[in-house]
Amino acid sequence: MSARLARGLRASLFWGAVALILVYMTIPAFVVLMTSVSPSELLEFPPSGFSFRWYERAFSYPDFQNAFVNGLIVTAFASSLSLLIGSAFAYLVDRYVFAGRAALEAVLASPLIIPHFTTGFGFLLLGADLGLGQSYAVVIATHVVLTLPFVSRTVYVSLRNLDPALERAATNLGASPFEVLKRVTLPLLRPGMVGGWLLAAILSLTEFTASLYVTAQRTQTLPVAMYTYVREYTDPTIAAISALLIIFTTALMLLANRCLGLRRILAIDVH
Amino acid sequence: MALRSAAVLAIGAMLLATAPVRAQDKLVVDIWGGNFRDGANEAIAKEFTKRTGMPVEFITGGTIDRLTKAKINRDHPESDVTVTTSHVGALYVSEGLFEKLDMAKLPNAKDLFPVAIRSPYHIGLYSYVYTPAFRTDLMPPGYDIKSWKDLWAPEAKGKLGLPDFDPSHIIIAAALLAGGNAENWKLGIPLLEQLKPSIKAFYQSDATSQDLMKSGETPVQVLLSINAFHQMQQGIPIKIAIPKEGAVVGIDAIGIVHGTKHLEAAYQYLNIALDPEVQAKLCGIYRCGAMNEKAKLDPELAKLPGVFTTPEQWKTQAIVVDDVTRAKLLPVWKDWFTENMMQ
Amino acid sequence: MRPRPFFLWFFLPSLAAAVLLVAALGEIAQYAFRVFTPGSLEVGGFTLDNFARLARPIYLSVLGDTLLISLATSLFTLLLSYPVAYAMVRAKSDFLRSLIMLLAVTPLFTGEIVRTYAWILVLGSNGFVNTVLKSAGLIGAPLGLLYTRFGVIVALVQFSMPVMIIILATALAHVDRNCERAAANLGAGPAQVFRHVTLPLTLPGVVSGTVVIFAWTMSAFSTPQLIGGGKVLMISNLVYLQGLSSFNFPFAAVLSLLALAVAMGSLGSMHPFVSRLELKAAIN
């Protein structure tokens, strides 16, 4: 009897703690949503009313419009290039043995631990010395390098989980290596590649620290424009944009979870 | 299926992205954000567009950040006209980032106070002060600032906010208190070190300054008079002090970016900015002193502390340090300040 | 193995990316040895002076602060993340697992600025916490949460938790439940099973998660910048102050190298603790 009681007590303690921790993780998003519809310029809880004025301002502020377009340009190129390079790299590591493989692996995985400001600062110096300044090329190159490890990891996991017998069977049936790649390997890798691309796109869209260094006004992305706004104005317009981003990301996560399985994208489960 | 739709999406995004979005001809002005941008838009840019039909786009950022970006992108300048603090303007000039001005193209320049011609490359637009100010509702009754020394008072302990981007005001004030001046600023070091317990936070921009004041996080600040007036208009009870040693004068200046493709338009923008009526309007918005002698300031505005209209005021209330000295010492001051005060 | 078809197709793009990154880091290394001319972006000849400057007390204290904040962040992150990861992997209902996953992982993808700004709203003098406490009559004057190390760490822990949870959940998902059952059958209580079986089996994940968060936190920029309000300085803020705001590129480069060295060092220190098995698990 008492053992069961103890177990119940322990379980409710555990779940209570988990719930509290999740509240701590979620409360900032909740406060942002609340602030974003507050009519007042000063922060207040609870809001004294309901208004979309900060959303209107966010949509009509030219820097955000430009930065949003810039962000899409950078993300479209960076995540797609990252997908191409990252997939090629994952295939390379999985299938070939060559001199310098370990070194290449170490270099391309290193952005995971190199501080983003170091990477950004390096690309800023590189861009300045190559006469490229803070152009799209430099921003995109930075984002490709930063997102590459995530893409290659996701694709690599898919490659590992791929049944080699399928490729062998195709070869035995007379398919050329190119046909095997195109008709067997690539289709099987599709979910991993889509997941990797999605991961790269989100990371590129929200990347801030390195972008602060490598972007100029005409190439700045949304997070950089938001940072500048926080420093220049004190009204809750940022809360409105943040709320939109939170809603968008949550919807995307729900969708990804439904279609691809978040656990697979994040490589938590191996089967 | 998923892959193909992803690819279609990506290609679509790229096509969308590369489509010519901004082909229109416009004048690009780089300036600080917030009410600086809004005021320049209201007073200068609208008039410019009315007269020339050319739209103006503002790009914004911190003083030194914009200078750094201007240097990095010198081969592809982002803007046509730059508005910056006068002594930082001296750095633009020494780096060759400004066009030499042809005064014949700026008819309004003849009416300016002599102090406005900062160099053959940049011209003062308006003046203001950096000075101590405090929230009357958040400080103990009877608290007042009569001297810079009052920032060291026990009442200000843990309540002071200072700018991190330009420490020159407090360094100059400490030097004066210690019997020195800008050149031998090191005399003020012991005083500065004693100031540390007073400091609550460093603000990084005009907005952070206003935010720290508004929220009461730092009810005492060394701040830009323009920001203080802006907040007083919003109903925040702030008192601006002009200490007996004087307030540190600043002049914001305008220059034409070297290599601009819109040289004639840039000249027109400068000339309009110096026009007496535009100057009066601009100073009415910013609450600052005009550089054009003929600008007719609102008498209410002329009464404000730090808005100097007579030579007498300039003599007794202003601490003026010349641009080149300040520009040369600024990096030294910033290094010293970061290493010794900001921790 | 014989060279296979398309080797160059796969090799060259990867090589190009690696070359770019190495070139960018090479630039930093190169600038670190150049003479700084105050007020100018142009650098002079070669020198070691920039490194000598690191010996000044402020840089040691900022480095110490950075390490301390990173250490505190990674430890608190670990403590708070483990129960969540455990619940996420072990919850019986599918819905609950998905819900926890969503709540725990989504913050990772909203980006640094959104999250930092959110914490400003939560911690400020007129922010959420102070308003709630004040209206509940628990405090008279607002608590100073913003512009303190405490505030910075509270925000950093929340940012770091999603990554930690993913790493721990991966480790927990690999634990063979039969080992736990065997221990329980041998008479171990739940606490003992956890301490003697589950925890040791997930230890590699614990170590690698802690180290990864430590390295991540080392590079945090906007949180100390905006929530620290200049009163909490980390290496990243100094790099920005020196690089973009004082255009002392050479010294900013030295500080970047220092941060890089510490990040690499902390990862290197992980090696003796983590077996090959864990490395494999981390990749898989």
Short mmCIF file of N, CA and C in Angstrom, two decimals, chain A residues 23-35 43-45 239 246, chain B residues 217, chain C residues 114-133 139 142-147 150-151 154-155 158-159 227:
data_model
loop_
_atom_site.label_atom_id
_atom_site.label_comp_id
_atom_site.label_asym_id
_atom_site.label_seq_id
_atom_site.Cartn_x
_atom_site.Cartn_y
_atom_site.Cartn_z
N VAL A 23 7.00 25.17 -18.25
CA VAL A 23 6.44 26.52 -18.11
C VAL A 23 7.55 27.56 -18.24
N TYR A 24 8.66 27.29 -17.56
CA TYR A 24 9.82 28.20 -17.64
C TYR A 24 10.29 28.34 -19.09
N MET A 25 10.27 27.24 -19.85
CA MET A 25 10.73 27.30 -21.24
C MET A 25 9.75 28.04 -22.12
N THR A 26 8.49 28.04 -21.74
CA THR A 26 7.46 28.57 -22.63
C THR A 26 7.05 30.00 -22.27
N ILE A 27 7.34 30.40 -21.03
CA ILE A 27 6.81 31.68 -20.57
C ILE A 27 7.27 32.88 -21.42
N PRO A 28 8.53 32.91 -21.89
CA PRO A 28 8.91 34.06 -22.72
C PRO A 28 8.01 34.21 -23.96
N ALA A 29 7.73 33.08 -24.61
CA ALA A 29 6.89 33.14 -25.82
C ALA A 29 5.50 33.66 -25.47
N PHE A 30 4.99 33.22 -24.34
CA PHE A 30 3.68 33.63 -23.88
C PHE A 30 3.65 35.15 -23.62
N VAL A 31 4.69 35.65 -22.96
CA VAL A 31 4.75 37.08 -22.66
C VAL A 31 4.86 37.90 -23.95
N VAL A 32 5.62 37.37 -24.92
CA VAL A 32 5.74 38.08 -26.20
C VAL A 32 4.37 38.18 -26.87
N LEU A 33 3.63 37.07 -26.90
CA LEU A 33 2.32 37.08 -27.55
C LEU A 33 1.40 38.10 -26.87
N MET A 34 1.48 38.16 -25.54
CA MET A 34 0.63 39.06 -24.79
C MET A 34 1.01 40.52 -25.08
N THR A 35 2.31 40.79 -25.07
CA THR A 35 2.77 42.17 -25.30
C THR A 35 2.41 42.64 -26.70
N LEU A 43 5.30 48.66 -21.44
CA LEU A 43 4.95 47.27 -21.21
C LEU A 43 4.03 47.18 -20.01
N GLU A 44 2.99 46.40 -20.11
CA GLU A 44 2.09 46.26 -18.97
C GLU A 44 1.46 44.88 -18.95
N PHE A 45 1.25 44.39 -17.73
CA PHE A 45 0.63 43.08 -17.54
C PHE A 45 -0.48 43.18 -16.52
N ALA A 239 7.84 42.88 -30.48
CA ALA A 239 7.00 41.82 -29.92
C ALA A 239 6.07 41.28 -31.01
N ILE A 246 7.19 33.26 -33.77
CA ILE A 246 6.90 32.14 -32.87
C ILE A 246 5.74 31.30 -33.41
N GLU B 217 15.15 52.18 -14.66
CA GLU B 217 16.29 51.30 -14.39
C GLU B 217 17.51 52.14 -13.98
N VAL C 114 14.62 36.89 -30.99
CA VAL C 114 13.27 36.74 -30.45
C VAL C 114 13.35 36.30 -28.99
N ARG C 115 14.20 35.31 -28.73
CA ARG C 115 14.30 34.78 -27.38
C ARG C 115 14.87 35.81 -26.41
N THR C 116 15.89 36.55 -26.85
CA THR C 116 16.48 37.55 -25.96
C THR C 116 15.48 38.65 -25.66
N TYR C 117 14.82 39.11 -26.71
CA TYR C 117 13.83 40.18 -26.53
C TYR C 117 12.73 39.71 -25.56
N ALA C 118 12.32 38.46 -25.72
CA ALA C 118 11.29 37.93 -24.85
C ALA C 118 11.73 38.00 -23.39
N TRP C 119 12.97 37.67 -23.13
CA TRP C 119 13.44 37.70 -21.74
C TRP C 119 13.53 39.11 -21.20
N ILE C 120 13.79 40.09 -22.08
CA ILE C 120 13.77 41.48 -21.62
C ILE C 120 12.37 41.81 -21.11
N LEU C 121 11.35 41.35 -21.85
CA LEU C 121 9.98 41.59 -21.42
C LEU C 121 9.67 40.89 -20.11
N VAL C 122 10.26 39.72 -19.92
CA VAL C 122 9.95 38.96 -18.71
C VAL C 122 10.67 39.55 -17.49
N LEU C 123 11.93 39.98 -17.68
CA LEU C 123 12.76 40.32 -16.52
C LEU C 123 12.81 41.81 -16.17
N GLY C 124 12.37 42.68 -17.08
CA GLY C 124 12.51 44.13 -16.87
C GLY C 124 11.83 44.65 -15.61
N SER C 125 12.16 45.91 -15.26
CA SER C 125 11.58 46.52 -14.06
C SER C 125 10.06 46.52 -14.11
N ASN C 126 9.52 46.80 -15.30
CA ASN C 126 8.07 46.76 -15.46
C ASN C 126 7.66 45.49 -16.20
N GLY C 127 8.52 44.50 -16.14
CA GLY C 127 8.29 43.29 -16.91
C GLY C 127 7.33 42.34 -16.21
N PHE C 128 7.22 41.18 -16.80
CA PHE C 128 6.24 40.20 -16.36
C PHE C 128 6.45 39.78 -14.90
N VAL C 129 7.66 39.34 -14.59
CA VAL C 129 7.91 38.81 -13.24
C VAL C 129 7.65 39.87 -12.18
N ASN C 130 8.21 41.07 -12.40
CA ASN C 130 8.04 42.12 -11.39
C ASN C 130 6.58 42.54 -11.24
N THR C 131 5.87 42.61 -12.37
CA THR C 131 4.47 43.02 -12.29
C THR C 131 3.64 41.99 -11.53
N VAL C 132 3.90 40.72 -11.85
CA VAL C 132 3.15 39.67 -11.16
C VAL C 132 3.44 39.69 -9.66
N LEU C 133 4.73 39.78 -9.32
CA LEU C 133 5.09 39.77 -7.90
C LEU C 133 4.53 40.99 -7.18
N ILE C 139 6.38 41.93 -3.38
CA ILE C 139 7.52 42.86 -3.35
C ILE C 139 7.00 44.29 -3.42
N PRO C 142 10.53 47.00 -7.57
CA PRO C 142 10.87 45.95 -8.53
C PRO C 142 12.24 45.34 -8.26
N LEU C 143 12.36 44.04 -8.47
CA LEU C 143 13.64 43.38 -8.34
C LEU C 143 14.51 43.73 -9.55
N GLY C 144 15.79 43.92 -9.29
CA GLY C 144 16.70 44.18 -10.41
C GLY C 144 17.14 42.87 -11.03
N LEU C 145 16.44 42.43 -12.06
CA LEU C 145 16.77 41.14 -12.70
C LEU C 145 17.54 41.36 -13.98
N LEU C 146 17.16 42.44 -14.69
CA LEU C 146 17.85 42.78 -15.92
C LEU C 146 19.22 43.35 -15.55
N TYR C 147 20.15 43.29 -16.48
CA TYR C 147 21.50 43.84 -16.28
C TYR C 147 22.24 43.15 -15.14
N PHE C 150 22.70 37.02 -13.11
CA PHE C 150 21.60 36.09 -12.88
C PHE C 150 20.63 36.12 -14.07
N GLY C 151 20.22 37.33 -14.49
CA GLY C 151 19.30 37.46 -15.62
C GLY C 151 19.87 36.84 -16.89
N VAL C 154 19.69 33.05 -16.55
CA VAL C 154 18.31 32.56 -16.68
C VAL C 154 17.92 32.46 -18.16
N ALA C 155 18.28 33.47 -18.93
CA ALA C 155 17.95 33.46 -20.35
C ALA C 155 18.77 32.43 -21.10
N GLN C 158 17.56 28.85 -20.73
CA GLN C 158 16.37 28.53 -21.53
C GLN C 158 16.74 28.31 -23.01
N PHE C 159 17.68 29.11 -23.52
CA PHE C 159 18.11 28.93 -24.93
C PHE C 159 18.77 27.58 -25.13
N ILE C 227 20.62 41.76 -22.48
CA ILE C 227 20.15 41.52 -21.11
C ILE C 227 21.19 41.97 -20.10
#
